[in-house]
Coordinates of N, CA, C and O in Angstrom, one line a residue:
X5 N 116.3 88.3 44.0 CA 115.5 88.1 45.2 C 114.6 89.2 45.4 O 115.0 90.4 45.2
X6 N 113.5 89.0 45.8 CA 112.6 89.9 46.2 C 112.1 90.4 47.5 O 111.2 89.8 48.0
X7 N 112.4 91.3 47.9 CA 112.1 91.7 49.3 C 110.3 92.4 49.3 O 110.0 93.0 50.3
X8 N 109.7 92.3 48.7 CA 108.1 93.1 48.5 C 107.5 92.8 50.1 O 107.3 93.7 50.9
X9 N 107.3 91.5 50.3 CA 106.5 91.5 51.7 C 107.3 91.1 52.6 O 106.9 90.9 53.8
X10 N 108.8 90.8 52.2 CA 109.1 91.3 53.6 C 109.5 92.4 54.4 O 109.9 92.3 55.6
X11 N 109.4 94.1 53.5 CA 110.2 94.6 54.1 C 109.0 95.3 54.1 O 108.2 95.5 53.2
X12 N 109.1 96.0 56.3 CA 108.7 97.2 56.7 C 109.2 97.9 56.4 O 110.3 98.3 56.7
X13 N 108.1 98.7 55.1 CA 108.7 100.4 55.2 C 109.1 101.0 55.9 O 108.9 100.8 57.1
X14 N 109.9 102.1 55.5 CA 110.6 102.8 56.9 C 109.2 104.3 57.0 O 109.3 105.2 57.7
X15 N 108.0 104.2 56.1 CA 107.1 104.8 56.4 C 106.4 104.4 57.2 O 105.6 105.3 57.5
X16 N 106.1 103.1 57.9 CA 105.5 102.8 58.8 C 106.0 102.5 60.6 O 105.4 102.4 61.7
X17 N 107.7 102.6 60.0 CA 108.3 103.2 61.3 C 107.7 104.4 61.4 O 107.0 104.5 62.3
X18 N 107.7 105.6 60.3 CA 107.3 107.2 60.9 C 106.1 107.2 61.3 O 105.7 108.3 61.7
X19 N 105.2 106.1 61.1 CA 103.7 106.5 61.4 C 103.6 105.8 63.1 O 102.7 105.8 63.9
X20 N 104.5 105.4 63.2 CA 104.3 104.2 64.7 C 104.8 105.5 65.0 O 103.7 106.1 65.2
X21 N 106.1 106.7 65.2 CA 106.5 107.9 65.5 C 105.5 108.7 65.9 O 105.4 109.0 67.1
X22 N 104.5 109.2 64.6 CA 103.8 110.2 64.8 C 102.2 109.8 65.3 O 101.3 110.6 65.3
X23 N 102.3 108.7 65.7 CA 101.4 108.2 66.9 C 101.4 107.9 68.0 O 100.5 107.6 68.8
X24 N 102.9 107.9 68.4 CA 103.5 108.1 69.6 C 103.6 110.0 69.7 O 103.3 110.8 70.7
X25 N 103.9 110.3 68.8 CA 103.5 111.9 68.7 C 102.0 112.6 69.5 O 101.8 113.4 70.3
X26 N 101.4 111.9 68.7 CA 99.7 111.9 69.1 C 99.4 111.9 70.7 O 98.9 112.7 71.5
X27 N 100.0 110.2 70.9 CA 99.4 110.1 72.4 C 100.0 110.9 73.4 O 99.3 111.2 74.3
X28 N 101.5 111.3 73.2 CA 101.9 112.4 74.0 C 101.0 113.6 73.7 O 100.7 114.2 74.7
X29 N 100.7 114.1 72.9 CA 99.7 115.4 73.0 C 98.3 114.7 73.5 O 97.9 115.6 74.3
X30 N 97.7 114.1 73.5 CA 96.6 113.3 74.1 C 96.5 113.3 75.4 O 95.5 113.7 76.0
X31 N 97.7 112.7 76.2 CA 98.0 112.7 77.4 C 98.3 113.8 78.0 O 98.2 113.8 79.2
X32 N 98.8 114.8 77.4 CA 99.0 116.0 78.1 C 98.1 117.1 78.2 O 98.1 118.2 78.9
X33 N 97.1 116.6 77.4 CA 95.9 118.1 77.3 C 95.2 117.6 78.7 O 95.0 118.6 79.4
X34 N 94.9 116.6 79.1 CA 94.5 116.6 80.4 C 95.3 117.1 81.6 O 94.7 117.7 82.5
X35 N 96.7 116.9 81.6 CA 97.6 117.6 82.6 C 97.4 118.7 82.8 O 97.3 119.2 84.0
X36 N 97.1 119.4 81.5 CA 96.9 120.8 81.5 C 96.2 121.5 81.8 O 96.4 122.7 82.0
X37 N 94.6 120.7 81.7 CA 93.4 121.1 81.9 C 93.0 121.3 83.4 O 92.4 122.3 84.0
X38 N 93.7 119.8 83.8 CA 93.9 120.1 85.5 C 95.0 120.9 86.1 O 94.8 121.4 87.2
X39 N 96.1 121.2 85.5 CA 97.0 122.5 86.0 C 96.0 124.2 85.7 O 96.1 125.3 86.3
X40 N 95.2 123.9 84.9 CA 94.5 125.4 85.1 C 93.3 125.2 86.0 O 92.8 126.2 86.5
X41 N 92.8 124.1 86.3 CA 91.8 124.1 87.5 C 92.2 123.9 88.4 O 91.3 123.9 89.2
X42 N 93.5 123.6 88.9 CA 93.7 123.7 90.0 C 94.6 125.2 90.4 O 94.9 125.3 91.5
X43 N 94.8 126.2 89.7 CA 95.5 127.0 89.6 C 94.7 127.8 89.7 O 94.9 128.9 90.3
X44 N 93.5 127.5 89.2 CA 92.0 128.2 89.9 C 91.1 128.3 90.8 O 90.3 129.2 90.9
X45 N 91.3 127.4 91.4 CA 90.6 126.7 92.0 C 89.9 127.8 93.5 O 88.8 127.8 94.1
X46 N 91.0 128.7 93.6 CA 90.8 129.6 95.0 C 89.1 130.2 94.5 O 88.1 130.5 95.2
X47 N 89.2 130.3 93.0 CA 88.1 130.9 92.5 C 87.0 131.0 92.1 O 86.4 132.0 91.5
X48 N 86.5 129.7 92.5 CA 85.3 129.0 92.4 C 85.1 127.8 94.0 O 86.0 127.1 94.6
X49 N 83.6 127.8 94.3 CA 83.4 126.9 95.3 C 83.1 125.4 94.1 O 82.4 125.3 93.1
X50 N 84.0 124.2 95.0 CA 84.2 123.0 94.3 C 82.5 122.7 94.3 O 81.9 122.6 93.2
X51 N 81.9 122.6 95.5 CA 80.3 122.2 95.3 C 79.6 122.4 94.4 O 79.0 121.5 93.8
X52 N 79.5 124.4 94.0 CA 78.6 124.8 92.7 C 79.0 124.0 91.5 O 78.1 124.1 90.6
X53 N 80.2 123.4 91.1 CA 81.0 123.3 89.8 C 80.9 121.6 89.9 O 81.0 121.1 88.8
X54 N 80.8 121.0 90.6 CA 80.9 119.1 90.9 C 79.9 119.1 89.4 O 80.6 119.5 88.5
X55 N 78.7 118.8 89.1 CA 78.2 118.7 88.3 C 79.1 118.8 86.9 O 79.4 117.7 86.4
X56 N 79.6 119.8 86.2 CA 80.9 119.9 85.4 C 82.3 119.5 86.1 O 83.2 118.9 85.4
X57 N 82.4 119.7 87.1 CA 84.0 118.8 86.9 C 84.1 117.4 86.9 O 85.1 116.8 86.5
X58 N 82.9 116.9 87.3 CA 83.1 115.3 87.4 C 83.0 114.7 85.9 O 83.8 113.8 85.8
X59 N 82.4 114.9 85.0 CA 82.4 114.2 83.3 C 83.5 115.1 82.7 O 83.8 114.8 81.5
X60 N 84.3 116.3 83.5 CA 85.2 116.7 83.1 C 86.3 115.9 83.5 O 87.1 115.7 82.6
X61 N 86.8 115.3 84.8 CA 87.6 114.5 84.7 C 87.7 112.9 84.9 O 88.6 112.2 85.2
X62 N 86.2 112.7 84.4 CA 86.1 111.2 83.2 C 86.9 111.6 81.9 O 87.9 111.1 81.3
X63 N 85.9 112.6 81.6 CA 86.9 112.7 80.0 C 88.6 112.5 80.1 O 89.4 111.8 79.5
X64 N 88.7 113.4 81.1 CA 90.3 113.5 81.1 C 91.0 111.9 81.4 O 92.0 111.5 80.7
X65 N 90.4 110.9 82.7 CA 90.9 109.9 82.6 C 91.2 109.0 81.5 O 92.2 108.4 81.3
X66 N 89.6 109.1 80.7 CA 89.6 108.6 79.6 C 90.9 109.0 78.1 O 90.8 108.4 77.1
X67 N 91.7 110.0 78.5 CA 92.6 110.8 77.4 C 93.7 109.9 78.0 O 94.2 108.9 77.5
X68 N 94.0 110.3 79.2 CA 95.1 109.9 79.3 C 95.5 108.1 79.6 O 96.5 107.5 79.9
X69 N 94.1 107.7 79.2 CA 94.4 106.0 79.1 C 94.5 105.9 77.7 O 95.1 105.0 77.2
X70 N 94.1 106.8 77.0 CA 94.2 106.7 75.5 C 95.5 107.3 75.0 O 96.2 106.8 74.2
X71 N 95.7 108.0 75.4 CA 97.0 108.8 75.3 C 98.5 107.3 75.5 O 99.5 106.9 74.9
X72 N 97.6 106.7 77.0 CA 99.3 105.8 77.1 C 98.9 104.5 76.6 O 99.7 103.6 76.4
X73 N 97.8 104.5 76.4 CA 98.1 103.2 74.9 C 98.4 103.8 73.9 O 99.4 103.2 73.4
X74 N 98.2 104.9 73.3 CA 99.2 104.8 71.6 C 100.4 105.0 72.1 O 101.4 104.6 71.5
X75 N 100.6 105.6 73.3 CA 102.4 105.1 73.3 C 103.2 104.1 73.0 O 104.0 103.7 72.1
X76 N 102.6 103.6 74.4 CA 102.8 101.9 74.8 C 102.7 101.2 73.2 O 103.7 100.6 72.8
X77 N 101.4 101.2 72.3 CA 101.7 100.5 71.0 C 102.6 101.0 70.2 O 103.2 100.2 69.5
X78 N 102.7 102.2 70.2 CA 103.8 102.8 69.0 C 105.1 102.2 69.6 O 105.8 101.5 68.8
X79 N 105.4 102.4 70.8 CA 106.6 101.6 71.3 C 107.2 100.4 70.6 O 108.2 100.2 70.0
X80 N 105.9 99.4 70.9 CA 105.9 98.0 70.6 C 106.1 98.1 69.2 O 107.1 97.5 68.9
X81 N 105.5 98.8 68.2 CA 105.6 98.6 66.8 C 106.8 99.2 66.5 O 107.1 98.8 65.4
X82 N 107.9 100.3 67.1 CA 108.9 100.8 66.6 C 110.1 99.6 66.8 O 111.1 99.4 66.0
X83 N 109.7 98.9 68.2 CA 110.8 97.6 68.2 C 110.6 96.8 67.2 O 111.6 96.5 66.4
X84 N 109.5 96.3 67.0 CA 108.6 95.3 65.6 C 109.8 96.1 64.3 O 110.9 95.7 64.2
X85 N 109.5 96.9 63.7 CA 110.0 97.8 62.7 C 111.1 97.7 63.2 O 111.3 96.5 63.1
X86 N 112.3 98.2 63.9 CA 113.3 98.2 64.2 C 114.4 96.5 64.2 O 115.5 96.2 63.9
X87 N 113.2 95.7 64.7 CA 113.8 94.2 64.3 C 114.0 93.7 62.9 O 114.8 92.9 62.5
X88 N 113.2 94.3 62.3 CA 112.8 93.9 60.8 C 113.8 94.8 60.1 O 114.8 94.2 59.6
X89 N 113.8 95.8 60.0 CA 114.8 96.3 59.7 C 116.1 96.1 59.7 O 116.8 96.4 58.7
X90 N 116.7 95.5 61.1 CA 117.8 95.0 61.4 C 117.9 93.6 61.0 O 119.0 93.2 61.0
X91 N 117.1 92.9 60.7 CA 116.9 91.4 59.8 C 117.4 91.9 58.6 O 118.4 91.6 58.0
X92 N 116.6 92.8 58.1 CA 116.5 92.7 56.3 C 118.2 93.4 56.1 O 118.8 92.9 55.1
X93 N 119.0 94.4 57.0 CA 119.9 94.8 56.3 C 121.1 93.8 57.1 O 122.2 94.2 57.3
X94 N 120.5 92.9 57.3 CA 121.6 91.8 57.2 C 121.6 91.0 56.8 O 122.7 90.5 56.6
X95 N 120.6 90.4 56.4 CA 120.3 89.8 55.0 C 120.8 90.1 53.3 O 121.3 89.3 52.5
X96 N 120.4 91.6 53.4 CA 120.8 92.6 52.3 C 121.7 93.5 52.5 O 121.5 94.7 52.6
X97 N 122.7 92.9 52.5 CA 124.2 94.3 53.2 C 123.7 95.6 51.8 O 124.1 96.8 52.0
X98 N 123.0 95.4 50.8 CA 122.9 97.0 50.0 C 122.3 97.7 50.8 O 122.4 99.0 50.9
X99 N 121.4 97.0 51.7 CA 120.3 98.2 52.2 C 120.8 98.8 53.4 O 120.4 99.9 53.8
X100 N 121.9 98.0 54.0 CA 122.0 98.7 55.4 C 123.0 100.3 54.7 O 123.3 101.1 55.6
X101 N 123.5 100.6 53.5 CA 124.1 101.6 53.2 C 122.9 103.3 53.2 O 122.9 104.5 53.4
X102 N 122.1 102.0 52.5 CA 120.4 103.2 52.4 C 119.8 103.4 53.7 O 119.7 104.6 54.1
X103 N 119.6 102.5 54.2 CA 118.9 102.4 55.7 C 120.1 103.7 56.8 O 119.8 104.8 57.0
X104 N 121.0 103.2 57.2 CA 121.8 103.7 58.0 C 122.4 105.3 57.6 O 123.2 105.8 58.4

C-alpha cells in the first residue's frame, strides 16, 4: 500500500510551528513599540509627534492583526496535521513506532 498523498509530512507540521513562531514575533514588536512610547511619553508633547504616531500605530494595528492570523491559522493547520497523523498511524501501526 502506498501512503504518497495521503500522508502530511511531519515537515509541514514544523512549518505550521514556525509560523505560529512568526506571528508571535509579529505581534509582539508592536507591544513593544508601544511599551517604549509610552515609557516615554513624559518626554515629548503628544501634539508635536500626532503626525508620526498616528501611521505609527496603523502600522502597529495592522502587525498585530497579522500577527493573530498566522496564529490562529497555524493553530488550525497543526490540528489538520495532528488529525492526519493520528489517522495514518492507525491505519499503519509501523508508523505510530516512527511518529511517536
Amino acid at each position: 500500500m502506498s501512503m504518497e498523498n495521503d500522508e502530511p509530512s511531519l515537515s509541514e507540521k514544523r512549518t505550521a510551528l514556525s509560523t505560529m513562531r512568526s506571528g508571535i514575533a509579529v505581534f509582539a514588536l508592536p507591544l513593544s513599540v508601544l511599551s517604549v512610547l509610552i515609557a516615554t511619553s513624559r518626554n515629548y508633547n503628544i501634539g508635536h509627534v500626532m503626525p508620526l504616531l498616528l501611521p505609527l500605530l496603523f502600522l502597529n494595528l495592522g502587525l498585530v492583526v497579522l500577527g493573530t492570523w498566522l496564529v490562529f491559522h497555524s493553530i488550525g493547520r497543526l490540528h489538520h496535521y495532528d488529525r492526519r497523523i493520528r489517522e495514518l498511524t492507525q491505519k499503519y501501526r509501523s508508523l505510530a513506532d516512527v511518529v511517536d
